[in-house]
Amino acid sequence: DMYDHAISSYFQYAFPADELMPLSCEGRWHRSRGDLDAVLSNSSLTLVDSLDSLVLFGRMDDFRFAVQWLSENLRFNKDVVVSTFELNIRVLGGLLSGHLLAEKKLPEYRGALLAKAEDLGSRLAEAFDTP
């Protein structure tokens, strides 16, 4: 019940923003909290991060929608300062786990999440190229 409430609220009030602001019931699009907002990347963070949970909680219609929407709309060609840690674990990890689950659960899936993960991974790799 708690997961259903949380993900339904995200879809109703915040999608496709990165986060749901619980007091205003709006999506968080802009940085207003300094370093606390470094997680924001305008990459539908909550949606990507919830791909595996959607399957675990049996919300297959939402999973199918999320995979299709991300496949068609997620882009990383943005000029934003991000937390490489958060993007690495939540978005790259979410895309990879989502890809593996989509391969098993969605016959119509053709690998778009893996392509998104490769794109993001190549962009993040530059952050680790330090002397």
PDB file of C-alpha atoms in Angstrom:
ATOM      1  CA  ASP A   1       0.000   0.000   0.000  1.00  0.00           C
ATOM      2  CA  MET A   2       2.795   2.449   0.831  1.00  0.00           C
ATOM      3  CA  TYR A   3       4.596   1.806  -2.448  1.00  0.00           C
ATOM      4  CA  ASP A   4       1.363   2.170  -4.406  1.00  0.00           C
ATOM      5  CA  HIS A   5       0.706   5.492  -2.679  1.00  0.00           C
ATOM      6  CA  ALA A   6       4.242   6.753  -3.324  1.00  0.00           C
ATOM      7  CA  ILE A   7       4.509   5.810  -6.993  1.00  0.00           C
ATOM      8  CA  SER A   8       0.916   6.825  -7.773  1.00  0.00           C
ATOM      9  CA  SER A   9       1.584  10.239  -6.213  1.00  0.00           C
ATOM     10  CA  TYR A  10       4.725  10.635  -8.287  1.00  0.00           C
ATOM     11  CA  PHE A  11       2.823   9.819 -11.491  1.00  0.00           C
ATOM     12  CA  GLN A  12      -0.102  12.058 -10.561  1.00  0.00           C
ATOM     13  CA  TYR A  13       1.755  15.106  -9.271  1.00  0.00           C
ATOM     14  CA  ALA A  14       5.400  15.081 -10.388  1.00  0.00           C
ATOM     15  CA  PHE A  15       5.974  12.957 -13.494  1.00  0.00           C
ATOM     16  CA  PRO A  16       8.291  13.420 -15.404  1.00  0.00           C
ATOM     17  CA  ALA A  17      10.243  15.566 -12.923  1.00  0.00           C
ATOM     18  CA  ASP A  18      13.133  14.073 -10.967  1.00  0.00           C
ATOM     19  CA  GLU A  19      11.373  14.194  -7.595  1.00  0.00           C
ATOM     20  CA  LEU A  20       8.046  14.815  -5.919  1.00  0.00           C
ATOM     21  CA  MET A  21       8.021  17.633  -3.368  1.00  0.00           C
ATOM     22  CA  PRO A  22       5.796  16.106  -0.670  1.00  0.00           C
ATOM     23  CA  LEU A  23       4.409  19.291   0.866  1.00  0.00           C
ATOM     24  CA  SER A  24       3.420  21.075  -2.331  1.00  0.00           C
ATOM     25  CA  CYS A  25       2.711  17.897  -4.342  1.00  0.00           C
ATOM     26  CA  GLU A  26       4.653  19.274  -7.288  1.00  0.00           C
ATOM     27  CA  GLY A  27       7.604  18.023  -9.250  1.00  0.00           C
ATOM     28  CA  ARG A  28      11.042  19.353  -8.373  1.00  0.00           C
ATOM     29  CA  TRP A  29      12.543  20.855 -11.528  1.00  0.00           C
ATOM     30  CA  HIS A  30      14.754  23.653 -10.232  1.00  0.00           C
ATOM     31  CA  ARG A  31      17.545  23.766  -7.734  1.00  0.00           C
ATOM     32  CA  SER A  32      16.551  25.743  -4.690  1.00  0.00           C
ATOM     33  CA  ARG A  33      18.367  23.955  -1.872  1.00  0.00           C
ATOM     34  CA  GLY A  34      22.016  24.330  -2.849  1.00  0.00           C
ATOM     35  CA  ASP A  35      24.017  21.100  -2.704  1.00  0.00           C
ATOM     36  CA  LEU A  36      20.944  19.151  -1.596  1.00  0.00           C
ATOM     37  CA  ASP A  37      19.681  19.514  -5.145  1.00  0.00           C
ATOM     38  CA  ALA A  38      22.841  18.125  -6.782  1.00  0.00           C
ATOM     39  CA  VAL A  39      20.841  14.948  -7.367  1.00  0.00           C
ATOM     40  CA  LEU A  40      18.583  16.764  -9.843  1.00  0.00           C
ATOM     41  CA  SER A  41      19.528  16.038 -13.427  1.00  0.00           C
ATOM     42  CA  ASN A  42      16.246  16.478 -15.311  1.00  0.00           C
ATOM     43  CA  SER A  43      16.417  12.778 -16.148  1.00  0.00           C
ATOM     44  CA  SER A  44      13.146  11.592 -14.588  1.00  0.00           C
ATOM     45  CA  LEU A  45      15.247  10.248 -11.736  1.00  0.00           C
ATOM     46  CA  THR A  46      12.375   8.778  -9.718  1.00  0.00           C
ATOM     47  CA  LEU A  47      10.966   7.004 -12.763  1.00  0.00           C
ATOM     48  CA  VAL A  48      14.314   5.448 -13.697  1.00  0.00           C
ATOM     49  CA  ASP A  49      15.107   4.575 -10.087  1.00  0.00           C
ATOM     50  CA  SER A  50      11.749   2.834  -9.665  1.00  0.00           C
ATOM     51  CA  LEU A  51      11.886   0.528 -12.707  1.00  0.00           C
ATOM     52  CA  ASP A  52      12.870  -2.557 -10.705  1.00  0.00           C
ATOM     53  CA  SER A  53      10.385  -1.767  -7.925  1.00  0.00           C
ATOM     54  CA  LEU A  54       7.550  -1.482 -10.421  1.00  0.00           C
ATOM     55  CA  VAL A  55       8.214  -5.085 -11.432  1.00  0.00           C
ATOM     56  CA  LEU A  56       8.730  -6.299  -7.855  1.00  0.00           C
ATOM     57  CA  PHE A  57       5.408  -4.802  -6.789  1.00  0.00           C
ATOM     58  CA  GLY A  58       3.580  -6.190  -9.822  1.00  0.00           C
ATOM     59  CA  ARG A  59       2.836  -2.860 -11.493  1.00  0.00           C
ATOM     60  CA  MET A  60       3.508  -4.165 -14.988  1.00  0.00           C
ATOM     61  CA  ASP A  61       1.349  -1.593 -16.795  1.00  0.00           C
ATOM     62  CA  ASP A  62       3.356   1.176 -15.129  1.00  0.00           C
ATOM     63  CA  PHE A  63       6.617  -0.648 -15.911  1.00  0.00           C
ATOM     64  CA  ARG A  64       5.648  -0.977 -19.582  1.00  0.00           C
ATOM     65  CA  PHE A  65       4.690   2.716 -19.684  1.00  0.00           C
ATOM     66  CA  ALA A  66       7.939   3.755 -17.948  1.00  0.00           C
ATOM     67  CA  VAL A  67      10.120   1.721 -20.312  1.00  0.00           C
ATOM     68  CA  GLN A  68       8.347   3.110 -23.357  1.00  0.00           C
ATOM     69  CA  TRP A  69       8.391   6.695 -22.097  1.00  0.00           C
ATOM     70  CA  LEU A  70      12.077   6.562 -21.121  1.00  0.00           C
ATOM     71  CA  SER A  71      12.981   4.879 -24.406  1.00  0.00           C
ATOM     72  CA  GLU A  72      11.383   7.709 -26.346  1.00  0.00           C
ATOM     73  CA  ASN A  73      12.089  10.734 -24.151  1.00  0.00           C
ATOM     74  CA  LEU A  74      15.131  10.346 -21.896  1.00  0.00           C
ATOM     75  CA  ARG A  75      18.093  12.410 -23.097  1.00  0.00           C
ATOM     76  CA  PHE A  76      21.403  13.232 -21.437  1.00  0.00           C
ATOM     77  CA  ASN A  77      22.583  16.045 -23.714  1.00  0.00           C
ATOM     78  CA  LYS A  78      21.949  18.689 -21.054  1.00  0.00           C
ATOM     79  CA  ASP A  79      24.247  21.298 -19.585  1.00  0.00           C
ATOM     80  CA  VAL A  80      23.655  20.676 -15.880  1.00  0.00           C
ATOM     81  CA  VAL A  81      25.891  20.089 -12.886  1.00  0.00           C
ATOM     82  CA  VAL A  82      25.053  16.696 -11.416  1.00  0.00           C
ATOM     83  CA  SER A  83      26.109  14.356  -8.654  1.00  0.00           C
ATOM     84  CA  THR A  84      28.100  11.690 -10.470  1.00  0.00           C
ATOM     85  CA  PHE A  85      27.505   9.346  -7.534  1.00  0.00           C
ATOM     86  CA  GLU A  86      23.716   9.694  -7.657  1.00  0.00           C
ATOM     87  CA  LEU A  87      23.597   9.482 -11.437  1.00  0.00           C
ATOM     88  CA  ASN A  88      25.821   6.430 -11.341  1.00  0.00           C
ATOM     89  CA  ILE A  89      23.860   4.447  -8.763  1.00  0.00           C
ATOM     90  CA  ARG A  90      20.315   5.636  -9.423  1.00  0.00           C
ATOM     91  CA  VAL A  91      20.118   6.392 -13.134  1.00  0.00           C
ATOM     92  CA  LEU A  92      22.826   4.177 -14.642  1.00  0.00           C
ATOM     93  CA  GLY A  93      21.931   1.378 -12.224  1.00  0.00           C
ATOM     94  CA  GLY A  94      18.216   1.894 -12.812  1.00  0.00           C
ATOM     95  CA  LEU A  95      18.623   1.784 -16.575  1.00  0.00           C
ATOM     96  CA  LEU A  96      20.682  -1.408 -16.406  1.00  0.00           C
ATOM     97  CA  SER A  97      18.305  -3.222 -14.064  1.00  0.00           C
ATOM     98  CA  GLY A  98      15.352  -1.911 -16.058  1.00  0.00           C
ATOM     99  CA  HIS A  99      16.946  -3.251 -19.246  1.00  0.00           C
ATOM    100  CA  LEU A 100      17.434  -6.721 -17.762  1.00  0.00           C
ATOM    101  CA  LEU A 101      13.857  -6.826 -16.478  1.00  0.00           C
ATOM    102  CA  ALA A 102      12.404  -5.463 -19.725  1.00  0.00           C
ATOM    103  CA  GLU A 103      14.216  -8.173 -21.698  1.00  0.00           C
ATOM    104  CA  LYS A 104      12.483 -10.807 -19.574  1.00  0.00           C
ATOM    105  CA  LYS A 105       9.067  -9.206 -19.080  1.00  0.00           C
ATOM    106  CA  LEU A 106       8.303  -7.205 -22.221  1.00  0.00           C
ATOM    107  CA  PRO A 107       8.334  -9.141 -25.508  1.00  0.00           C
ATOM    108  CA  GLU A 108       8.167  -5.881 -27.483  1.00  0.00           C
ATOM    109  CA  TYR A 109      11.286  -4.418 -25.811  1.00  0.00           C
ATOM    110  CA  ARG A 110      14.239  -3.821 -28.137  1.00  0.00           C
ATOM    111  CA  GLY A 111      17.097  -2.658 -25.891  1.00  0.00           C
ATOM    112  CA  ALA A 112      16.547   1.095 -25.688  1.00  0.00           C
ATOM    113  CA  LEU A 113      17.343   1.285 -21.956  1.00  0.00           C
ATOM    114  CA  LEU A 114      20.718  -0.357 -22.544  1.00  0.00           C
ATOM    115  CA  ALA A 115      21.475   2.222 -25.241  1.00  0.00           C
ATOM    116  CA  LYS A 116      20.537   4.994 -22.778  1.00  0.00           C
ATOM    117  CA  ALA A 117      22.804   3.403 -20.141  1.00  0.00           C
ATOM    118  CA  GLU A 118      25.706   3.264 -22.610  1.00  0.00           C
ATOM    119  CA  ASP A 119      25.176   6.928 -23.481  1.00  0.00           C
ATOM    120  CA  LEU A 120      25.101   7.968 -19.830  1.00  0.00           C
ATOM    121  CA  GLY A 121      28.045   5.734 -18.940  1.00  0.00           C
ATOM    122  CA  SER A 122      30.227   7.278 -21.632  1.00  0.00           C
ATOM    123  CA  ARG A 123      29.327  10.747 -20.382  1.00  0.00           C
ATOM    124  CA  LEU A 124      30.028   9.828 -16.745  1.00  0.00           C
ATOM    125  CA  ALA A 125      33.349   8.154 -17.591  1.00  0.00           C
ATOM    126  CA  GLU A 126      34.893  11.564 -18.230  1.00  0.00           C
ATOM    127  CA  ALA A 127      34.261  12.508 -14.587  1.00  0.00           C
ATOM    128  CA  PHE A 128      36.510   9.658 -13.459  1.00  0.00           C
ATOM    129  CA  ASP A 129      39.358  10.484 -15.858  1.00  0.00           C
ATOM    130  CA  THR A 130      41.507  12.277 -13.309  1.00  0.00           C
ATOM    131  CA  PRO A 131      45.289  12.434 -12.979  1.00  0.00           C
TER     132      PRO A 131
END
